[in-house]
Tab-separated table of N, CA and C in Angstrom:
chain	number	residue	atom	x	y	z
A	1	MET	N	-60.120	-186.482	-66.151
A	1	MET	CA	-61.433	-186.749	-66.708
A	1	MET	C	-61.317	-187.294	-68.131
A	2	GLN	N	-60.307	-186.818	-68.855
A	2	GLN	CA	-60.084	-187.275	-70.221
A	2	GLN	C	-59.757	-188.770	-70.243
A	3	LYS	N	-58.994	-189.232	-69.246
A	3	LYS	CA	-58.644	-190.657	-69.187
A	3	LYS	C	-59.879	-191.512	-68.936
A	4	VAL	N	-60.787	-191.040	-68.089
A	4	VAL	CA	-62.034	-191.764	-67.821
A	4	VAL	C	-62.854	-191.842	-69.106
A	5	LYS	N	-62.953	-190.728	-69.828
A	5	LYS	CA	-63.697	-190.705	-71.087
A	5	LYS	C	-63.063	-191.679	-72.087
A	6	SER	N	-61.728	-191.711	-72.132
A	6	SER	CA	-61.026	-192.611	-73.032
A	6	SER	C	-61.331	-194.075	-72.698
A	7	ILE	N	-61.345	-194.404	-71.422
A	7	ILE	CA	-61.627	-195.776	-70.999
A	7	ILE	C	-63.033	-196.191	-71.419
A	8	LEU	N	-63.960	-195.259	-71.366
A	8	LEU	CA	-65.347	-195.576	-71.684
A	8	LEU	C	-65.663	-195.538	-73.176
A	9	THR	N	-64.882	-194.788	-73.962
A	9	THR	CA	-65.201	-194.639	-75.383
A	9	THR	C	-64.273	-195.409	-76.319
A	10	ASP	N	-63.039	-195.623	-75.946
A	10	ASP	CA	-62.068	-196.313	-76.795
A	10	ASP	C	-62.297	-197.828	-76.701
A	11	PRO	N	-62.562	-198.492	-77.842
A	11	PRO	CA	-62.830	-199.937	-77.810
A	11	PRO	C	-61.702	-200.755	-77.165
A	12	LYS	N	-60.468	-200.370	-77.428
A	12	LYS	CA	-59.321	-201.082	-76.837
A	12	LYS	C	-59.337	-200.941	-75.315
A	13	GLU	N	-59.615	-199.746	-74.849
A	13	GLU	CA	-59.681	-199.490	-73.405
A	13	GLU	C	-60.849	-200.248	-72.768
A	14	ARG	N	-61.982	-200.285	-73.458
A	14	ARG	CA	-63.145	-201.011	-72.933
A	14	ARG	C	-62.854	-202.501	-72.823
A	15	ARG	N	-62.177	-203.064	-73.838
A	15	ARG	CA	-61.814	-204.487	-73.788
A	15	ARG	C	-60.898	-204.762	-72.599
A	16	GLU	N	-59.962	-203.845	-72.362
A	16	GLU	CA	-59.059	-203.997	-71.213
A	16	GLU	C	-59.860	-203.972	-69.905
A	17	LEU	N	-60.803	-203.065	-69.808
A	17	LEU	CA	-61.637	-202.966	-68.613
A	17	LEU	C	-62.464	-204.244	-68.421
A	18	ILE	N	-62.992	-204.782	-69.501
A	18	ILE	CA	-63.753	-206.040	-69.419
A	18	ILE	C	-62.834	-207.171	-68.962
A	19	ARG	N	-61.614	-207.227	-69.508
A	19	ARG	CA	-60.649	-208.243	-69.072
A	19	ARG	C	-60.339	-208.078	-67.581
A	20	TYR	N	-60.253	-206.827	-67.123
A	20	TYR	CA	-59.985	-206.561	-65.713
A	20	TYR	C	-61.130	-207.079	-64.842
A	21	ILE	N	-62.346	-206.875	-65.286
A	21	ILE	CA	-63.510	-207.360	-64.530
A	21	ILE	C	-63.520	-208.891	-64.500
A	22	VAL	N	-63.244	-209.521	-65.639
A	22	VAL	CA	-63.183	-210.988	-65.695
A	22	VAL	C	-62.075	-211.499	-64.767
A	23	ALA	N	-60.929	-210.855	-64.800
A	23	ALA	CA	-59.824	-211.248	-63.915
A	23	ALA	C	-60.229	-211.096	-62.455
A	24	GLY	N	-60.962	-210.051	-62.147
A	24	GLY	CA	-61.435	-209.841	-60.781
A	24	GLY	C	-62.389	-210.931	-60.333
A	25	VAL	N	-63.279	-211.345	-61.232
A	25	VAL	CA	-64.217	-212.427	-60.914
A	25	VAL	C	-63.442	-213.725	-60.671
A	26	LEU	N	-62.482	-214.015	-61.547
A	26	LEU	CA	-61.676	-215.232	-61.372
A	26	LEU	C	-60.872	-215.187	-60.074
A	27	THR	N	-60.321	-214.023	-59.750
A	27	THR	CA	-59.567	-213.868	-58.507
A	27	THR	C	-60.477	-214.070	-57.304
A	28	THR	N	-61.690	-213.559	-57.377
A	28	THR	CA	-62.653	-213.739	-56.293
A	28	THR	C	-62.986	-215.218	-56.115
A	29	ILE	N	-63.156	-215.931	-57.209
A	29	ILE	CA	-63.439	-217.372	-57.138
A	29	ILE	C	-62.273	-218.105	-56.479
A	30	VAL	N	-61.044	-217.776	-56.891
A	30	VAL	CA	-59.860	-218.386	-56.275
A	30	VAL	C	-59.843	-218.094	-54.775
A	31	SER	N	-60.111	-216.848	-54.410
A	31	SER	CA	-60.110	-216.451	-53.004
A	31	SER	C	-61.141	-217.237	-52.196
A	32	ILE	N	-62.333	-217.381	-52.731
A	32	ILE	CA	-63.393	-218.116	-52.029
A	32	ILE	C	-63.019	-219.584	-51.867
A	33	ILE	N	-62.530	-220.185	-52.938
A	33	ILE	CA	-62.145	-221.601	-52.881
A	33	ILE	C	-61.046	-221.815	-51.837
A	34	VAL	N	-60.028	-220.962	-51.843
A	34	VAL	CA	-58.922	-221.119	-50.895
A	34	VAL	C	-59.396	-220.876	-49.466
A	35	SER	N	-60.179	-219.814	-49.248
A	35	SER	CA	-60.615	-219.531	-47.878
A	35	SER	C	-61.523	-220.645	-47.354
A	36	TYR	N	-62.485	-221.092	-48.145
A	36	TYR	CA	-63.367	-222.168	-47.695
A	36	TYR	C	-62.583	-223.465	-47.496
A	37	GLY	N	-61.632	-223.714	-48.386
A	37	GLY	CA	-60.775	-224.893	-48.228
A	37	GLY	C	-59.990	-224.842	-46.926
A	38	CYS	N	-59.472	-223.670	-46.594
A	38	CYS	CA	-58.747	-223.507	-45.327
A	38	CYS	C	-59.671	-223.707	-44.137
A	39	TYR	N	-60.872	-223.155	-44.205
A	39	TYR	CA	-61.821	-223.322	-43.097
A	39	TYR	C	-62.070	-224.807	-42.852
A	40	MET	N	-62.294	-225.555	-43.927
A	40	MET	CA	-62.575	-226.982	-43.797
A	40	MET	C	-61.347	-227.744	-43.301
A	41	LEU	N	-60.187	-227.359	-43.790
A	41	LEU	CA	-58.951	-228.025	-43.381
A	41	LEU	C	-58.641	-227.778	-41.906
A	42	PHE	N	-58.844	-226.557	-41.451
A	42	PHE	CA	-58.467	-226.181	-40.089
A	42	PHE	C	-59.500	-226.574	-39.038
A	43	SER	N	-60.774	-226.650	-39.410
A	43	SER	CA	-61.818	-226.890	-38.405
A	43	SER	C	-61.802	-228.351	-37.945
A	44	ALA	N	-62.229	-228.555	-36.713
A	44	ALA	CA	-62.235	-229.903	-36.127
A	44	ALA	C	-63.157	-230.849	-36.891
A	45	ASP	N	-64.298	-230.338	-37.346
A	45	ASP	CA	-65.253	-231.206	-38.056
A	45	ASP	C	-65.106	-231.125	-39.578
A	46	HIS	N	-64.098	-230.385	-40.033
A	46	HIS	CA	-63.788	-230.265	-41.469
A	46	HIS	C	-64.963	-229.759	-42.299
A	47	THR	N	-65.665	-228.763	-41.742
A	47	THR	CA	-66.730	-228.093	-42.479
A	47	THR	C	-66.419	-226.601	-42.539
A	48	ILE	N	-67.034	-225.918	-43.490
A	48	ILE	CA	-66.820	-224.479	-43.644
A	48	ILE	C	-67.264	-223.737	-42.385
A	49	ASN	N	-68.429	-224.078	-41.874
A	49	ASN	CA	-68.968	-223.379	-40.708
A	49	ASN	C	-68.366	-223.846	-39.393
A	50	GLY	N	-67.562	-224.901	-39.420
A	50	GLY	CA	-66.963	-225.419	-38.192
A	50	GLY	C	-65.723	-224.665	-37.751
A	51	ALA	N	-65.205	-223.780	-38.603
A	51	ALA	CA	-63.990	-223.042	-38.263
A	51	ALA	C	-64.299	-221.976	-37.222
A	52	ASP	N	-63.400	-221.861	-36.230
A	52	ASP	CA	-63.570	-220.818	-35.227
A	52	ASP	C	-62.985	-219.505	-35.767
A	53	THR	N	-63.085	-218.442	-34.976
A	53	THR	CA	-62.667	-217.112	-35.425
A	53	THR	C	-61.200	-217.086	-35.848
A	54	GLN	N	-60.340	-217.690	-35.061
A	54	GLN	CA	-58.912	-217.709	-35.388
A	54	GLN	C	-58.655	-218.480	-36.681
A	55	GLN	N	-59.319	-219.596	-36.862
A	55	GLN	CA	-59.152	-220.383	-38.083
A	55	GLN	C	-59.656	-219.626	-39.305
A	56	VAL	N	-60.744	-218.894	-39.138
A	56	VAL	CA	-61.270	-218.076	-40.235
A	56	VAL	C	-60.267	-216.983	-40.589
A	57	MET	N	-59.699	-216.335	-39.578
A	57	MET	CA	-58.724	-215.269	-39.841
A	57	MET	C	-57.487	-215.810	-40.563
A	58	ILE	N	-57.000	-216.956	-40.130
A	58	ILE	CA	-55.833	-217.571	-40.788
A	58	ILE	C	-56.196	-217.943	-42.223
A	59	GLY	N	-57.362	-218.541	-42.414
A	59	GLY	CA	-57.823	-218.888	-43.760
A	59	GLY	C	-57.953	-217.662	-44.644
A	60	ASN	N	-58.439	-216.556	-44.080
A	60	ASN	CA	-58.577	-215.320	-44.855
A	60	ASN	C	-57.226	-214.752	-45.260
A	61	VAL	N	-56.254	-214.815	-44.366
A	61	VAL	CA	-54.908	-214.319	-44.700
A	61	VAL	C	-54.296	-215.166	-45.813
A	62	ILE	N	-54.393	-216.475	-45.679
A	62	ILE	CA	-53.866	-217.368	-46.724
A	62	ILE	C	-54.578	-217.099	-48.040
A	63	SER	N	-55.893	-216.967	-47.983
A	63	SER	CA	-56.687	-216.694	-49.176
A	63	SER	C	-56.266	-215.383	-49.827
A	64	TRP	N	-56.053	-214.342	-49.017
A	64	TRP	CA	-55.653	-213.039	-49.547
A	64	TRP	C	-54.302	-213.139	-50.255
A	65	ILE	N	-53.340	-213.842	-49.661
A	65	ILE	CA	-52.013	-213.994	-50.260
A	65	ILE	C	-52.110	-214.727	-51.600
A	66	VAL	N	-52.832	-215.846	-51.614
A	66	VAL	CA	-52.984	-216.617	-52.854
A	66	VAL	C	-53.699	-215.778	-53.915
A	67	ALA	N	-54.738	-215.048	-53.519
A	67	ALA	CA	-55.498	-214.224	-54.465
A	67	ALA	C	-54.629	-213.108	-55.041
A	68	VAL	N	-53.780	-212.491	-54.240
A	68	VAL	CA	-52.906	-211.423	-54.744
A	68	VAL	C	-51.903	-211.991	-55.749
A	69	ILE	N	-51.324	-213.146	-55.439
A	69	ILE	CA	-50.375	-213.774	-56.376
A	69	ILE	C	-51.087	-214.115	-57.686
A	70	PHE	N	-52.258	-214.729	-57.595
A	70	PHE	CA	-53.045	-215.057	-58.785
A	70	PHE	C	-53.403	-213.786	-59.562
A	71	ALA	N	-53.866	-212.761	-58.843
A	71	ALA	CA	-54.270	-211.511	-59.497
A	71	ALA	C	-53.098	-210.859	-60.215
A	72	PHE	N	-51.908	-210.924	-59.622
A	72	PHE	CA	-50.733	-210.342	-60.279
A	72	PHE	C	-50.521	-210.991	-61.648
A	73	TRP	N	-50.492	-212.293	-61.686
A	73	TRP	CA	-50.187	-212.973	-62.944
A	73	TRP	C	-51.310	-212.814	-63.973
A	74	ILE	N	-52.546	-212.858	-63.537
A	74	ILE	CA	-53.637	-212.705	-64.504
A	74	ILE	C	-53.721	-211.253	-64.997
A	75	ASN	N	-53.449	-210.289	-64.125
A	75	ASN	CA	-53.451	-208.889	-64.551
A	75	ASN	C	-52.279	-208.604	-65.478
A	76	ARG	N	-51.123	-209.133	-65.157
A	76	ARG	CA	-49.936	-208.893	-65.982
A	76	ARG	C	-50.112	-209.496	-67.381
A	77	GLY	N	-50.570	-210.739	-67.420
A	77	GLY	CA	-50.659	-211.441	-68.699
A	77	GLY	C	-51.932	-211.183	-69.483
A	78	MET	N	-53.082	-211.313	-68.835
A	78	MET	CA	-54.354	-211.235	-69.558
A	78	MET	C	-54.888	-209.809	-69.672
A	79	VAL	N	-54.849	-209.066	-68.582
A	79	VAL	CA	-55.489	-207.753	-68.590
A	79	VAL	C	-54.618	-206.717	-69.281
A	80	PHE	N	-53.423	-206.495	-68.763
A	80	PHE	CA	-52.574	-205.427	-69.291
A	80	PHE	C	-51.573	-205.936	-70.331
A	81	GLN	N	-51.564	-207.237	-70.559
A	81	GLN	CA	-50.805	-207.903	-71.616
A	81	GLN	C	-49.344	-207.459	-71.665
A	82	VAL	N	-48.702	-207.502	-70.508
A	82	VAL	CA	-47.287	-207.161	-70.410
A	82	VAL	C	-46.498	-208.355	-70.925
A	83	GLN	N	-45.603	-208.097	-71.847
A	83	GLN	CA	-44.797	-209.150	-72.442
A	83	GLN	C	-43.346	-209.013	-71.990
A	84	GLY	N	-42.697	-210.136	-71.798
A	84	GLY	CA	-41.274	-210.136	-71.505
A	84	GLY	C	-40.924	-209.473	-70.189
A	85	GLY	N	-39.728	-208.924	-70.175
A	85	GLY	CA	-39.210	-208.304	-68.966
A	85	GLY	C	-38.169	-209.193	-68.325
A	86	THR	N	-37.303	-208.567	-67.587
A	86	THR	CA	-36.262	-209.311	-66.886
A	86	THR	C	-36.827	-209.860	-65.585
A	87	LYS	N	-36.091	-210.757	-64.979
A	87	LYS	CA	-36.498	-211.282	-63.681
A	87	LYS	C	-36.609	-210.141	-62.671
A	88	GLN	N	-35.676	-209.207	-62.757
A	88	GLN	CA	-35.671	-208.059	-61.841
A	88	GLN	C	-36.892	-207.164	-62.072
A	89	SER	N	-37.247	-206.911	-63.329
A	89	SER	CA	-38.395	-206.041	-63.602
A	89	SER	C	-39.703	-206.709	-63.179
A	90	LYS	N	-39.784	-208.036	-63.341
A	90	LYS	CA	-40.984	-208.759	-62.911
A	90	LYS	C	-41.110	-208.713	-61.389
A	91	TRP	N	-40.002	-208.857	-60.690
A	91	TRP	CA	-40.043	-208.757	-59.227
A	91	TRP	C	-40.452	-207.360	-58.783
A	92	LYS	N	-39.940	-206.344	-59.492
A	92	LYS	CA	-40.305	-204.961	-59.157
A	92	LYS	C	-41.807	-204.764	-59.354
A	93	GLU	N	-42.347	-205.273	-60.454
A	93	GLU	CA	-43.792	-205.189	-60.697
A	93	GLU	C	-44.563	-205.916	-59.593
A	94	PHE	N	-44.082	-207.098	-59.232
A	94	PHE	CA	-44.778	-207.896	-58.217
A	94	PHE	C	-44.777	-207.183	-56.859
A	95	ILE	N	-43.638	-206.631	-56.470
A	95	ILE	CA	-43.546	-205.910	-55.197
A	95	ILE	C	-44.465	-204.676	-55.236
A	96	SER	N	-44.473	-203.959	-56.353
A	96	SER	CA	-45.356	-202.796	-56.499
A	96	SER	C	-46.821	-203.214	-56.428
A	97	PHE	N	-47.147	-204.328	-57.079
A	97	PHE	CA	-48.514	-204.839	-57.083
A	97	PHE	C	-48.948	-205.189	-55.662
A	98	CYS	N	-48.087	-205.912	-54.938
A	98	CYS	CA	-48.399	-206.281	-53.549
A	98	CYS	C	-48.535	-205.034	-52.688
A	99	GLY	N	-47.675	-204.046	-52.913
A	99	GLY	CA	-47.758	-202.797	-52.156
A	99	GLY	C	-49.082	-202.084	-52.388
A	100	ALA	N	-49.507	-202.025	-53.641
A	100	ALA	CA	-50.794	-201.386	-53.960
A	100	ALA	C	-51.947	-202.146	-53.316
A	101	ARG	N	-51.866	-203.473	-53.326
A	101	ARG	CA	-52.929	-204.274	-52.707
A	101	ARG	C	-52.929	-204.090	-51.190
A	102	LEU	N	-51.768	-203.946	-50.580
A	102	LEU	CA	-51.708	-203.671	-49.138
A	102	LEU	C	-52.298	-202.306	-48.812
A	103	ILE	N	-52.015	-201.327	-49.680
A	103	ILE	CA	-52.585	-199.986	-49.483
A	103	ILE	C	-54.104	-200.051	-49.577
A	104	SER	N	-54.607	-200.747	-50.605
A	104	SER	CA	-56.063	-200.829	-50.750
A	104	SER	C	-56.677	-201.611	-49.590
A	105	LEU	N	-55.982	-202.618	-49.105
A	105	LEU	CA	-56.476	-203.369	-47.949
A	105	LEU	C	-56.558	-202.456	-46.725
A	106	GLY	N	-55.491	-201.714	-46.485
A	106	GLY	CA	-55.458	-200.845	-45.309
A	106	GLY	C	-56.401	-199.659	-45.401
A	107	LEU	N	-56.323	-198.936	-46.514
A	107	LEU	CA	-57.131	-197.723	-46.649
A	107	LEU	C	-58.612	-198.003	-46.807
A	108	PHE	N	-58.925	-198.917	-47.688
A	108	PHE	CA	-60.324	-199.137	-48.036
A	108	PHE	C	-60.978	-200.235	-47.211
A	109	GLU	N	-60.400	-201.400	-47.251
A	109	GLU	CA	-61.030	-202.538	-46.597
A	109	GLU	C	-61.180	-202.311	-45.095
A	110	VAL	N	-60.205	-201.690	-44.476
A	110	VAL	CA	-60.254	-201.499	-43.033
A	110	VAL	C	-60.699	-200.079	-42.692
A	111	GLY	N	-59.913	-199.097	-43.116
A	111	GLY	CA	-60.175	-197.723	-42.732
A	111	GLY	C	-61.465	-197.149	-43.265
A	112	PHE	N	-61.668	-197.245	-44.554
A	112	PHE	CA	-62.850	-196.634	-45.147
A	112	PHE	C	-64.124	-197.360	-44.731
A	113	ALA	N	-64.043	-198.678	-44.615
A	113	ALA	CA	-65.216	-199.435	-44.173
A	113	ALA	C	-65.645	-198.987	-42.781
A	114	ALA	N	-64.669	-198.768	-41.909
A	114	ALA	CA	-64.991	-198.291	-40.557
A	114	ALA	C	-65.578	-196.879	-40.607
A	115	LEU	N	-65.020	-196.032	-41.461
A	115	LEU	CA	-65.512	-194.665	-41.592
A	115	LEU	C	-66.955	-194.650	-42.089
A	116	ILE	N	-67.247	-195.459	-43.096
A	116	ILE	CA	-68.603	-195.530	-43.633
A	116	ILE	C	-69.561	-196.025	-42.547
A	117	LYS	N	-69.101	-196.988	-41.774
A	117	LYS	CA	-69.938	-197.530	-40.705
A	117	LYS	C	-70.304	-196.434	-39.698
A	118	LEU	N	-69.376	-195.507	-39.456
A	118	LEU	CA	-69.651	-194.399	-38.547
A	118	LEU	C	-70.810	-193.527	-39.035
A	119	PHE	N	-71.012	-193.463	-40.345
A	119	PHE	CA	-72.103	-192.679	-40.913
A	119	PHE	C	-73.436	-193.427	-40.866
A	120	GLY	N	-73.398	-194.664	-40.341
A	120	GLY	CA	-74.636	-195.415	-40.173
A	120	GLY	C	-75.090	-196.155	-41.407
A	121	ILE	N	-74.206	-196.339	-42.364
A	121	ILE	CA	-74.573	-197.083	-43.575
A	121	ILE	C	-74.545	-198.572	-43.245
A	122	THR	N	-75.545	-199.303	-43.697
A	122	THR	CA	-75.638	-200.726	-43.389
A	122	THR	C	-74.446	-201.491	-43.964
A	123	ASN	N	-74.178	-202.659	-43.397
A	123	ASN	CA	-73.038	-203.460	-43.827
A	123	ASN	C	-73.100	-203.827	-45.304
A	124	VAL	N	-74.289	-204.110	-45.812
A	124	VAL	CA	-74.421	-204.495	-47.221
A	124	VAL	C	-73.977	-203.343	-48.124
A	125	PHE	N	-74.511	-202.151	-47.900
A	125	PHE	CA	-74.147	-201.011	-48.739
A	125	PHE	C	-72.714	-200.570	-48.470
A	126	ASN	N	-72.289	-200.666	-47.228
A	126	ASN	CA	-70.915	-200.346	-46.860
A	126	ASN	C	-69.959	-201.202	-47.689
A	127	ARG	N	-70.210	-202.500	-47.707
A	127	ARG	CA	-69.331	-203.429	-48.427
A	127	ARG	C	-69.350	-203.138	-49.925
A	128	LEU	N	-70.492	-202.848	-50.477
A	128	LEU	CA	-70.582	-202.539	-51.904
A	128	LEU	C	-69.790	-201.273	-52.246
A	129	ILE	N	-69.938	-200.241	-51.425
A	129	ILE	CA	-69.198	-198.995	-51.651
A	129	ILE	C	-67.698	-199.258	-51.594
A	130	VAL	N	-67.271	-199.984	-50.563
A	130	VAL	CA	-65.842	-200.271	-50.401
A	130	VAL	C	-65.332	-201.120	-51.558
A	131	LEU	N	-66.102	-202.124	-51.995
A	131	LEU	CA	-65.677	-202.961	-53.123
A	131	LEU	C	-65.487	-202.140	-54.397
A	132	VAL	N	-66.392	-201.223	-54.659
A	132	VAL	CA	-66.273	-200.367	-55.845
A	132	VAL	C	-65.013	-199.504	-55.731
A	133	LEU	N	-64.793	-198.896	-54.579
A	133	LEU	CA	-63.612	-198.043	-54.395
A	133	LEU	C	-62.310	-198.840	-54.482
A	134	VAL	N	-62.292	-200.033	-53.901
A	134	VAL	CA	-61.104	-200.893	-53.983
A	134	VAL	C	-60.829	-201.271	-55.436
A	135	THR	N	-61.876	-201.628	-56.162
A	135	THR	CA	-61.714	-202.016	-57.570
A	135	THR	C	-61.167	-200.859	-58.396
A	136	ILE	N	-61.709	-199.679	-58.207
A	136	ILE	CA	-61.229	-198.492	-58.946
A	136	ILE	C	-59.783	-198.199	-58.579
A	137	PHE	N	-59.473	-198.184	-57.288
A	137	PHE	CA	-58.095	-197.923	-56.849
A	137	PHE	C	-57.127	-198.944	-57.444
A	138	ASN	N	-57.466	-200.233	-57.362
A	138	ASN	CA	-56.570	-201.279	-57.866
A	138	ASN	C	-56.393	-201.184	-59.380
A	139	TYR	N	-57.455	-200.848	-60.104
A	139	TYR	CA	-57.351	-200.698	-61.559
A	139	TYR	C	-56.423	-199.533	-61.912
A	140	VAL	N	-56.642	-198.403	-61.277
A	140	VAL	CA	-55.818	-197.217	-61.557
A	140	VAL	C	-54.364	-197.484	-61.187
A	141	ALA	N	-54.133	-198.089	-60.026
A	141	ALA	CA	-52.762	-198.388	-59.596
A	141	ALA	C	-52.088	-199.343	-60.577
A	142	SER	N	-52.814	-200.350	-61.019
A	142	SER	CA	-52.241	-201.319	-61.965
A	142	SER	C	-51.976	-200.689	-63.322
A	143	LYS	N	-52.939	-199.956	-63.836
A	143	LYS	CA	-52.840	-199.395	-65.187
A	143	LYS	C	-51.804	-198.280	-65.292
A	144	TYR	N	-51.791	-197.381	-64.314
A	144	TYR	CA	-50.957	-196.180	-64.444
A	144	TYR	C	-49.691	-196.204	-63.601
A	145	TRP	N	-49.500	-197.242	-62.800
A	145	TRP	CA	-48.295	-197.296	-61.983
A	145	TRP	C	-47.550	-198.607	-62.201
A	146	ILE	N	-48.188	-199.731	-61.943
A	146	ILE	CA	-47.499	-201.012	-61.944
A	146	ILE	C	-47.233	-201.532	-63.355
A	147	PHE	N	-48.270	-201.558	-64.184
A	147	PHE	CA	-48.144	-202.113	-65.534
A	147	PHE	C	-48.204	-201.035	-66.604
A	148	LYS	N	-47.874	-199.798	-66.255
A	148	LYS	CA	-47.955	-198.719	-67.241
A	148	LYS	C	-47.026	-199.037	-68.408
A	149	PRO	N	-47.437	-198.640	-69.603
A	149	PRO	CA	-46.590	-198.900	-70.770
A	149	PRO	C	-45.237	-198.217	-70.612
A	150	LYS	N	-44.217	-198.930	-71.046
A	150	LYS	CA	-42.866	-198.363	-71.002
A	150	LYS	C	-42.781	-197.258	-72.050
A	151	ASP	N	-41.684	-196.521	-72.045
A	151	ASP	CA	-41.548	-195.431	-73.029
A	151	ASP	C	-41.531	-195.992	-74.449
A	152	ALA	N	-41.722	-195.136	-75.413
A	152	ALA	CA	-41.865	-195.553	-76.823
A	152	ALA	C	-40.664	-196.348	-77.314
A	153	ALA	N	-39.454	-195.958	-76.939
A	153	ALA	CA	-38.251	-196.673	-77.391
A	153	ALA	C	-38.252	-198.106	-76.861
A	154	ALA	N	-38.625	-198.269	-75.596
A	154	ALA	CA	-38.652	-199.612	-75.003
A	154	ALA	C	-39.734	-200.449	-75.665
A	155	GLN	N	-40.881	-199.847	-76.009
A	155	GLN	CA	-41.956	-200.574	-76.664
A	155	GLN	C	-41.526	-201.018	-78.051
A	156	GLN	N	-40.831	-200.148	-78.782
A	156	GLN	CA	-40.367	-200.518	-80.119
A	156	GLN	C	-39.349	-201.645	-80.044
A	157	GLU	N	-38.467	-201.579	-79.045
A	157	GLU	CA	-37.459	-202.625	-78.873
A	157	GLU	C	-38.135	-203.949	-78.561
A	158	THR	N	-39.154	-203.935	-77.690
A	158	THR	CA	-39.891	-205.141	-77.351
A	158	THR	C	-40.589	-205.687	-78.587
A	159	GLY	N	-41.201	-204.800	-79.379
A	159	GLY	CA	-41.876	-205.214	-80.609
A	159	GLY	C	-40.911	-205.832	-81.600
A	160	ALA	N	-39.714	-205.264	-81.709
A	160	ALA	CA	-38.719	-205.792	-82.637
A	160	ALA	C	-38.257	-207.180	-82.183
A	161	GLN	N	-38.143	-207.402	-80.868
A	161	GLN	CA	-37.721	-208.698	-80.349
A	161	GLN	C	-38.763	-209.776	-80.589
A	162	GLU	N	-40.046	-209.391	-80.564
A	162	GLU	CA	-41.116	-210.350	-80.735
A	162	GLU	C	-41.253	-210.806	-82.185
A	163	GLU	N	-40.796	-210.000	-83.123
A	163	GLU	CA	-40.965	-210.333	-84.548
A	163	GLU	C	-39.990	-211.324	-85.025
């Protein structure tokens, strides 16, 4: 609870949260552009609505992959402002990021959405609830697991290298 209070009251934490929301909006725009582009590319009449179910599913998978890659780089650089790192550490972060996104896809997007539907909640509210939960899960996973600050000695060493 203290961490939630810190995020809401600390100006630095609030700025990070705002950057996270902006990154999410940009990622959503990228996802929409890629998915609609795929629908048009794959459909016989080259329109968004001309794509059949299989083409939509393929477009959605491609869109999800591109959006996760984009989200990783924008979250690493803009939101959590991670500097430097070795090629190996960046790959470890990327694999962890993809793993967290797969977990949120499986648990929330598929499982929880179906569970909410069982309670008779309409699709509109169902989707809103799931989006909020996915956003919270992804933020927490990114902040406290994937891009968590390194120990104090590593931070000082990084700071000394930047000067």
